[in-house]
PDB file of C-alpha atoms in Angstrom:
ATOM      1  CA  UNK U   5      63.013  14.166   8.834  1.00 59.00           C
ATOM      2  CA  UNK U   6      59.893  16.211   8.700  1.00 64.00           C
ATOM      3  CA  UNK U   7      58.262  16.939  12.039  1.00 79.00           C
ATOM      4  CA  UNK U   8      54.906  18.509  12.725  1.00 87.00           C
ATOM      5  CA  UNK U   9      54.238  19.590  16.287  1.00 90.00           C
ATOM      6  CA  UNK U  10      50.963  20.712  17.801  1.00 94.00           C
ATOM      7  CA  UNK U  11      50.197  22.558  20.980  1.00 95.00           C
ATOM      8  CA  UNK U  12      48.571  22.164  23.337  1.00 96.00           C
ATOM      9  CA  UNK U  13      48.383  18.394  23.677  1.00 93.00           C
ATOM     10  CA  UNK U  14      45.209  18.624  25.753  1.00 95.00           C
ATOM     11  CA  UNK U  15      42.659  21.388  26.269  1.00 97.00           C
ATOM     12  CA  UNK U  16      39.658  21.458  28.568  1.00 97.00           C
ATOM     13  CA  UNK U  17      37.180  24.278  28.048  1.00 97.00           C
ATOM     14  CA  UNK U  18      33.776  25.217  29.363  1.00 97.00           C
ATOM     15  CA  UNK U  19      31.061  25.039  26.764  1.00 98.00           C
ATOM     16  CA  UNK U  20      30.842  28.420  25.085  1.00 98.00           C
ATOM     17  CA  UNK U  21      34.522  29.255  25.480  1.00 98.00           C
ATOM     18  CA  UNK U  22      36.840  29.578  22.521  1.00 98.00           C
ATOM     19  CA  UNK U  23      39.573  27.084  21.633  1.00 97.00           C
ATOM     20  CA  UNK U  24      42.731  27.313  19.534  1.00 98.00           C
ATOM     21  CA  UNK U  25      45.278  24.699  18.503  1.00 98.00           C
ATOM     22  CA  UNK U  26      48.578  25.546  16.856  1.00 98.00           C
ATOM     23  CA  UNK U  27      50.572  23.514  14.386  1.00 96.00           C
ATOM     24  CA  UNK U  28      54.260  24.031  13.561  1.00 95.00           C
ATOM     25  CA  UNK U  29      56.365  22.302  10.957  1.00 93.00           C
ATOM     26  CA  UNK U  30      60.139  22.040  10.855  1.00 88.00           C
ATOM     27  CA  UNK U  31      60.013  22.486   7.070  1.00 89.00           C
ATOM     28  CA  UNK U  32      58.055  24.553   4.577  1.00 91.00           C
ATOM     29  CA  UNK U  33      54.841  22.837   3.574  1.00 91.00           C
ATOM     30  CA  UNK U  34      53.194  22.509   0.187  1.00 89.00           C
ATOM     31  CA  UNK U  35      49.836  22.466   1.886  1.00 91.00           C
ATOM     32  CA  UNK U  36      48.276  21.643   5.223  1.00 93.00           C
ATOM     33  CA  UNK U  37      45.154  19.693   6.062  1.00 95.00           C
ATOM     34  CA  UNK U  38      43.133  19.480   9.251  1.00 97.00           C
ATOM     35  CA  UNK U  39      41.332  16.397  10.524  1.00 97.00           C
ATOM     36  CA  UNK U  40      39.057  15.666  13.468  1.00 97.00           C
ATOM     37  CA  UNK U  41      38.926  12.323  15.240  1.00 96.00           C
ATOM     38  CA  UNK U  42      36.059  11.697  17.636  1.00 96.00           C
ATOM     39  CA  UNK U  43      36.705   9.355  20.576  1.00 92.00           C
ATOM     40  CA  UNK U  44      36.672   5.787  19.268  1.00 91.00           C
ATOM     41  CA  UNK U  45      36.464   7.018  15.697  1.00 93.00           C
ATOM     42  CA  UNK U  46      38.738   7.639  12.758  1.00 95.00           C
ATOM     43  CA  UNK U  47      40.159  10.892  11.365  1.00 96.00           C
ATOM     44  CA  UNK U  48      37.728  12.876   9.251  1.00 96.00           C
ATOM     45  CA  UNK U  49      38.905  15.568   6.852  1.00 96.00           C
ATOM     46  CA  UNK U  50      37.946  19.131   7.748  1.00 97.00           C
ATOM     47  CA  UNK U  51      39.799  21.447   5.383  1.00 96.00           C
ATOM     48  CA  UNK U  52      42.890  22.056   3.274  1.00 94.00           C
ATOM     49  CA  UNK U  53      44.977  25.229   3.053  1.00 95.00           C
ATOM     50  CA  UNK U  54      47.375  25.808   0.192  1.00 92.00           C
ATOM     51  CA  UNK U  55      48.237  29.488  -0.124  1.00 94.00           C
ATOM     52  CA  UNK U  56      50.542  31.497   2.091  1.00 96.00           C
ATOM     53  CA  UNK U  57      48.515  33.484   4.625  1.00 97.00           C
ATOM     54  CA  UNK U  58      45.289  31.752   3.650  1.00 97.00           C
ATOM     55  CA  UNK U  59      42.328  31.960   6.022  1.00 98.00           C
ATOM     56  CA  UNK U  60      39.249  29.760   5.684  1.00 98.00           C
ATOM     57  CA  UNK U  61      36.114  29.572   7.788  1.00 97.00           C
ATOM     58  CA  UNK U  62      33.616  26.804   8.393  1.00 97.00           C
ATOM     59  CA  UNK U  63      30.825  28.086  10.616  1.00 97.00           C
ATOM     60  CA  UNK U  64      32.485  28.443  14.053  1.00 98.00           C
ATOM     61  CA  UNK U  65      35.865  27.097  12.855  1.00 98.00           C
ATOM     62  CA  UNK U  66      38.577  29.378  11.460  1.00 98.00           C
ATOM     63  CA  UNK U  67      41.696  27.928   9.844  1.00 98.00           C
ATOM     64  CA  UNK U  68      44.831  29.882   9.072  1.00 98.00           C
ATOM     65  CA  UNK U  69      48.034  29.067   7.156  1.00 97.00           C
ATOM     66  CA  UNK U  70      51.118  31.074   8.066  1.00 97.00           C
ATOM     67  CA  UNK U  71      52.882  33.415   5.678  1.00 96.00           C
ATOM     68  CA  UNK U  72      55.982  31.206   5.660  1.00 95.00           C
ATOM     69  CA  UNK U  73      53.842  28.084   5.173  1.00 94.00           C
ATOM     70  CA  UNK U  74      55.399  26.470   8.233  1.00 95.00           C
ATOM     71  CA  UNK U  75      52.601  26.941  10.733  1.00 96.00           C
ATOM     72  CA  UNK U  76      48.855  26.823  10.961  1.00 98.00           C
ATOM     73  CA  UNK U  77      46.087  27.280  13.488  1.00 98.00           C
ATOM     74  CA  UNK U  78      42.527  26.171  14.083  1.00 98.00           C
ATOM     75  CA  UNK U  79      40.254  28.373  16.162  1.00 98.00           C
ATOM     76  CA  UNK U  80      36.806  27.332  17.366  1.00 98.00           C
ATOM     77  CA  UNK U  81      34.468  30.055  18.586  1.00 98.00           C
ATOM     78  CA  UNK U  82      31.956  29.271  21.325  1.00 98.00           C
ATOM     79  CA  UNK U  83      32.692  25.582  21.676  1.00 98.00           C
ATOM     80  CA  UNK U  84      29.897  23.037  21.870  1.00 97.00           C
ATOM     81  CA  UNK U  85      29.911  19.490  23.236  1.00 97.00           C
ATOM     82  CA  UNK U  86      29.851  18.221  19.647  1.00 97.00           C
ATOM     83  CA  UNK U  87      33.323  19.726  19.169  1.00 98.00           C
ATOM     84  CA  UNK U  88      34.844  17.093  21.460  1.00 98.00           C
ATOM     85  CA  UNK U  89      37.622  15.085  19.825  1.00 97.00           C
ATOM     86  CA  UNK U  90      41.235  15.235  18.750  1.00 96.00           C
ATOM     87  CA  UNK U  91      42.202  17.736  16.092  1.00 97.00           C
ATOM     88  CA  UNK U  92      45.154  16.898  13.873  1.00 96.00           C
ATOM     89  CA  UNK U  93      47.000  19.008  11.389  1.00 96.00           C
ATOM     90  CA  UNK U  94      48.747  17.145   8.589  1.00 93.00           C
ATOM     91  CA  UNK U  95      51.468  18.643   6.447  1.00 89.00           C
ATOM     92  CA  UNK U  96      52.469  17.706   2.942  1.00 84.00           C
ATOM     93  CA  UNK U  97      55.996  18.808   2.106  1.00 76.00           C
ATOM     94  CA  UNK U  98      56.398  17.614  -1.460  1.00 72.00           C
ATOM     95  CA  UNK U  99      52.928  17.857  -2.928  1.00 64.00           C
ATOM     96  CA  UNK U 100      52.854  14.092  -3.288  1.00 68.00           C
ATOM     97  CA  UNK U 101      50.063  13.800  -0.714  1.00 72.00           C
ATOM     98  CA  UNK U 102      52.283  11.985   1.782  1.00 80.00           C
ATOM     99  CA  UNK U 103      50.925  13.535   4.948  1.00 85.00           C
ATOM    100  CA  UNK U 104      52.876  13.886   8.169  1.00 87.00           C
ATOM    101  CA  UNK U 105      50.407  14.214  10.977  1.00 90.00           C
ATOM    102  CA  UNK U 106      50.873  16.453  13.961  1.00 92.00           C
ATOM    103  CA  UNK U 107      50.728  15.167  17.495  1.00 90.00           C
ATOM    104  CA  UNK U 108      47.109  16.268  17.850  1.00 94.00           C
ATOM    105  CA  UNK U 109      45.199  18.338  20.387  1.00 96.00           C
ATOM    106  CA  UNK U 110      42.565  16.533  22.391  1.00 95.00           C
ATOM    107  CA  UNK U 111      39.663  18.862  23.160  1.00 97.00           C
ATOM    108  CA  UNK U 112      37.287  18.248  26.038  1.00 97.00           C
ATOM    109  CA  UNK U 113      34.232  20.472  26.358  1.00 97.00           C
ATOM    110  CA  UNK U 114      32.638  20.655  29.784  1.00 96.00           C
ATOM    111  CA  UNK U 115      28.864  21.255  29.638  1.00 94.00           C
TER     112      UNK U 115
ATOM    113  CA  UNK E  14      30.232   6.042   6.260  1.00 55.00           C
ATOM    114  CA  UNK E  15      31.064   3.016   4.101  1.00 70.00           C
ATOM    115  CA  UNK E  16      33.482   4.585   1.627  1.00 94.00           C
ATOM    116  CA  UNK E  17      36.484   2.816   3.159  1.00 97.00           C
ATOM    117  CA  UNK E  18      36.031  -0.474   4.963  1.00 97.00           C
ATOM    118  CA  UNK E  19      38.520  -2.445   7.010  1.00 98.00           C
ATOM    119  CA  UNK E  20      38.453  -6.006   8.306  1.00 97.00           C
ATOM    120  CA  UNK E  21      38.803  -7.285  10.875  1.00 97.00           C
ATOM    121  CA  UNK E  22      37.890  -4.493  13.263  1.00 97.00           C
ATOM    122  CA  UNK E  23      39.668  -6.186  16.135  1.00 97.00           C
ATOM    123  CA  UNK E  24      42.509  -8.702  16.070  1.00 96.00           C
ATOM    124  CA  UNK E  25      44.458 -10.440  18.812  1.00 96.00           C
ATOM    125  CA  UNK E  26      47.472 -12.407  17.695  1.00 93.00           C
ATOM    126  CA  UNK E  27      50.494 -14.083  19.180  1.00 90.00           C
ATOM    127  CA  UNK E  28      54.001 -13.124  18.209  1.00 90.00           C
ATOM    128  CA  UNK E  29      54.417 -16.234  16.070  1.00 88.00           C
ATOM    129  CA  UNK E  30      51.143 -15.876  14.155  1.00 89.00           C
ATOM    130  CA  UNK E  31      50.638 -14.680  10.602  1.00 94.00           C
ATOM    131  CA  UNK E  32      47.597 -12.562   9.860  1.00 95.00           C
ATOM    132  CA  UNK E  33      46.425 -10.067   7.270  1.00 97.00           C
ATOM    133  CA  UNK E  34      44.489  -6.819   7.477  1.00 98.00           C
ATOM    134  CA  UNK E  35      42.216  -5.905   4.604  1.00 98.00           C
ATOM    135  CA  UNK E  36      41.101  -2.530   3.332  1.00 98.00           C
ATOM    136  CA  UNK E  37      38.651  -1.782   0.536  1.00 98.00           C
ATOM    137  CA  UNK E  38      37.619   1.585  -0.850  1.00 97.00           C
ATOM    138  CA  UNK E  39      34.498   2.288  -2.899  1.00 95.00           C
ATOM    139  CA  UNK E  40      35.320   5.880  -3.787  1.00 95.00           C
ATOM    140  CA  UNK E  41      37.085   5.460  -7.113  1.00 94.00           C
ATOM    141  CA  UNK E  42      40.401   6.626  -5.676  1.00 94.00           C
ATOM    142  CA  UNK E  43      43.835   5.672  -6.966  1.00 91.00           C
ATOM    143  CA  UNK E  44      45.934   6.179  -3.865  1.00 93.00           C
ATOM    144  CA  UNK E  45      45.799   4.113  -0.702  1.00 94.00           C
ATOM    145  CA  UNK E  46      47.658   4.415   2.571  1.00 94.00           C
ATOM    146  CA  UNK E  47      48.429   2.483   5.738  1.00 96.00           C
ATOM    147  CA  UNK E  48      48.852   4.391   8.987  1.00 95.00           C
ATOM    148  CA  UNK E  49      49.700   3.254  12.498  1.00 96.00           C
ATOM    149  CA  UNK E  50      48.125   5.069  15.445  1.00 95.00           C
ATOM    150  CA  UNK E  51      49.418   4.237  18.901  1.00 92.00           C
ATOM    151  CA  UNK E  52      48.727   5.924  22.192  1.00 83.00           C
ATOM    152  CA  UNK E  53      52.022   7.697  22.605  1.00 73.00           C
ATOM    153  CA  UNK E  54      52.879   8.668  19.047  1.00 79.00           C
ATOM    154  CA  UNK E  55      51.257  10.748  16.336  1.00 80.00           C
ATOM    155  CA  UNK E  56      49.587   9.082  13.402  1.00 90.00           C
ATOM    156  CA  UNK E  57      52.444   7.451  11.486  1.00 91.00           C
ATOM    157  CA  UNK E  58      52.398   7.005   7.736  1.00 90.00           C
ATOM    158  CA  UNK E  59      53.590   3.479   6.900  1.00 93.00           C
ATOM    159  CA  UNK E  60      53.013   2.814   3.210  1.00 93.00           C
ATOM    160  CA  UNK E  61      51.628   4.654   0.199  1.00 91.00           C
ATOM    161  CA  UNK E  62      50.381   3.170  -3.052  1.00 91.00           C
ATOM    162  CA  UNK E  63      49.626   5.260  -6.123  1.00 84.00           C
ATOM    163  CA  UNK E  64      47.987   3.458  -9.034  1.00 83.00           C
ATOM    164  CA  UNK E  65      48.916   0.118  -7.381  1.00 79.00           C
ATOM    165  CA  UNK E  66      52.604   1.052  -7.175  1.00 81.00           C
ATOM    166  CA  UNK E  67      54.269   1.502  -3.807  1.00 81.00           C
ATOM    167  CA  UNK E  68      55.634   5.033  -3.656  1.00 78.00           C
ATOM    168  CA  UNK E  69      56.451   5.327   0.019  1.00 76.00           C
ATOM    169  CA  UNK E  70      57.813   2.982   2.654  1.00 75.00           C
ATOM    170  CA  UNK E  71      58.357   5.016   5.761  1.00 76.00           C
ATOM    171  CA  UNK E  72      61.119   2.834   7.256  1.00 84.00           C
ATOM    172  CA  UNK E  73      58.659   0.169   8.296  1.00 92.00           C
ATOM    173  CA  UNK E  74      60.076  -3.127   9.647  1.00 93.00           C
ATOM    174  CA  UNK E  75      59.878  -6.067   7.265  1.00 93.00           C
ATOM    175  CA  UNK E  76      57.467  -7.910   9.563  1.00 95.00           C
ATOM    176  CA  UNK E  77      54.851  -5.644   7.957  1.00 96.00           C
ATOM    177  CA  UNK E  78      54.317  -6.461   4.295  1.00 95.00           C
ATOM    178  CA  UNK E  79      51.819  -4.499   2.194  1.00 95.00           C
ATOM    179  CA  UNK E  80      50.059  -5.686  -0.919  1.00 95.00           C
ATOM    180  CA  UNK E  81      47.943  -3.702  -3.356  1.00 95.00           C
ATOM    181  CA  UNK E  82      46.432  -5.986  -6.012  1.00 94.00           C
ATOM    182  CA  UNK E  83      44.290  -3.198  -7.491  1.00 93.00           C
ATOM    183  CA  UNK E  84      43.322   0.387  -6.763  1.00 91.00           C
ATOM    184  CA  UNK E  85      40.397  -0.654  -4.578  1.00 95.00           C
ATOM    185  CA  UNK E  86      42.089  -3.137  -2.268  1.00 97.00           C
ATOM    186  CA  UNK E  87      44.988  -2.909   0.126  1.00 97.00           C
ATOM    187  CA  UNK E  88      46.343  -5.557   2.464  1.00 97.00           C
ATOM    188  CA  UNK E  89      48.811  -5.504   5.302  1.00 97.00           C
ATOM    189  CA  UNK E  90      50.378  -8.878   5.986  1.00 97.00           C
ATOM    190  CA  UNK E  91      51.673  -9.368   9.493  1.00 96.00           C
ATOM    191  CA  UNK E  92      54.171 -11.932  10.787  1.00 94.00           C
ATOM    192  CA  UNK E  93      56.324 -12.355  13.898  1.00 93.00           C
ATOM    193  CA  UNK E  94      55.059  -9.100  15.392  1.00 94.00           C
ATOM    194  CA  UNK E  95      56.205  -7.623  18.674  1.00 94.00           C
ATOM    195  CA  UNK E  96      54.004  -6.388  21.547  1.00 93.00           C
ATOM    196  CA  UNK E  97      54.973  -2.796  20.702  1.00 93.00           C
ATOM    197  CA  UNK E  98      53.226  -3.282  17.355  1.00 95.00           C
ATOM    198  CA  UNK E  99      49.888  -3.227  19.174  1.00 96.00           C
ATOM    199  CA  UNK E 100      48.026  -0.208  17.836  1.00 96.00           C
ATOM    200  CA  UNK E 101      45.154   0.977  15.676  1.00 97.00           C
ATOM    201  CA  UNK E 102      45.963   0.415  12.005  1.00 98.00           C
ATOM    202  CA  UNK E 103      44.156   2.814   9.731  1.00 97.00           C
ATOM    203  CA  UNK E 104      43.712   2.594   6.001  1.00 97.00           C
ATOM    204  CA  UNK E 105      42.973   5.668   3.919  1.00 96.00           C
ATOM    205  CA  UNK E 106      42.404   6.497   0.277  1.00 95.00           C
ATOM    206  CA  UNK E 107      42.465   9.585  -1.891  1.00 93.00           C
ATOM    207  CA  UNK E 108      42.778  10.750  -5.445  1.00 90.00           C
ATOM    208  CA  UNK E 109      46.322  10.356  -6.711  1.00 81.00           C
ATOM    209  CA  UNK E 110      48.800  12.667  -8.341  1.00 69.00           C
ATOM    210  CA  UNK E 111      51.708  14.954  -7.680  1.00 64.00           C
ATOM    211  CA  UNK E 112      51.683  18.697  -7.489  1.00 60.00           C
ATOM    212  CA  UNK E 113      48.485  18.752  -5.527  1.00 64.00           C
ATOM    213  CA  UNK E 114      46.943  17.638  -2.318  1.00 73.00           C
ATOM    214  CA  UNK E 115      43.834  15.587  -1.857  1.00 86.00           C
ATOM    215  CA  UNK E 116      41.783  14.903   1.204  1.00 91.00           C
ATOM    216  CA  UNK E 117      42.171  11.445   2.590  1.00 93.00           C
ATOM    217  CA  UNK E 118      39.255   9.266   3.602  1.00 95.00           C
ATOM    218  CA  UNK E 119      39.945   6.926   6.477  1.00 97.00           C
ATOM    219  CA  UNK E 120      38.506   3.553   7.298  1.00 97.00           C
ATOM    220  CA  UNK E 121      37.374   2.674  10.826  1.00 97.00           C
ATOM    221  CA  UNK E 122      40.662   0.921  11.594  1.00 97.00           C
ATOM    222  CA  UNK E 123      41.746  -2.451  12.925  1.00 98.00           C
ATOM    223  CA  UNK E 124      42.577  -2.539  16.618  1.00 97.00           C
ATOM    224  CA  UNK E 125      45.524  -4.948  16.832  1.00 96.00           C
ATOM    225  CA  UNK E 126      46.772  -6.494  20.045  1.00 96.00           C
ATOM    226  CA  UNK E 127      49.945  -8.591  19.985  1.00 95.00           C
ATOM    227  CA  UNK E 128      50.318 -10.946  22.933  1.00 92.00           C
TER     228      UNK E 128
END
């Protein structure tokens, strides 16, 4: 079955440092989505990538979809305490919007 | 955010009880989803409904029974659960259709504890 792995599982950074989480799928993806879940909250959609090699930016966040459409990354520049939470990638293999979520990376930002 | 609501927010039930989780979306979507989120596993897709029809059952045990009476409401009926079923159950909704991907909007979840 489809598997989506993320690394690292946990990341502690000092406020102001950069952060990157990586997402790898065992199969080629139709698209990939990224979600953020704050502690005690529910996943909230951040962005969707569809095209091979696509790069999108949202303020301090940069999202990238690999050329083979099997991996993706999220990079946060100069982290802030508001960035705390778990970041999930979610892959859609068939285009039917059945998402397989990655294992998540829990980010802690130390003030 | 009140786009997707879930009730109850917390539920404690014994293994012999029968209970139901309710989800309602006010976003005009035609696809609804049930996910299970437990501490040691990634978010697991359980069921998918598109236009009230079940299109995905991700090998979920029969003690979980979904129901989708219309595009705005989704239920998860629970009976004879096991302690390992304790988890956060999340409902989500999105636009529906194949050949494309749509962002999913999640409800706040029901924290279920099976004793």
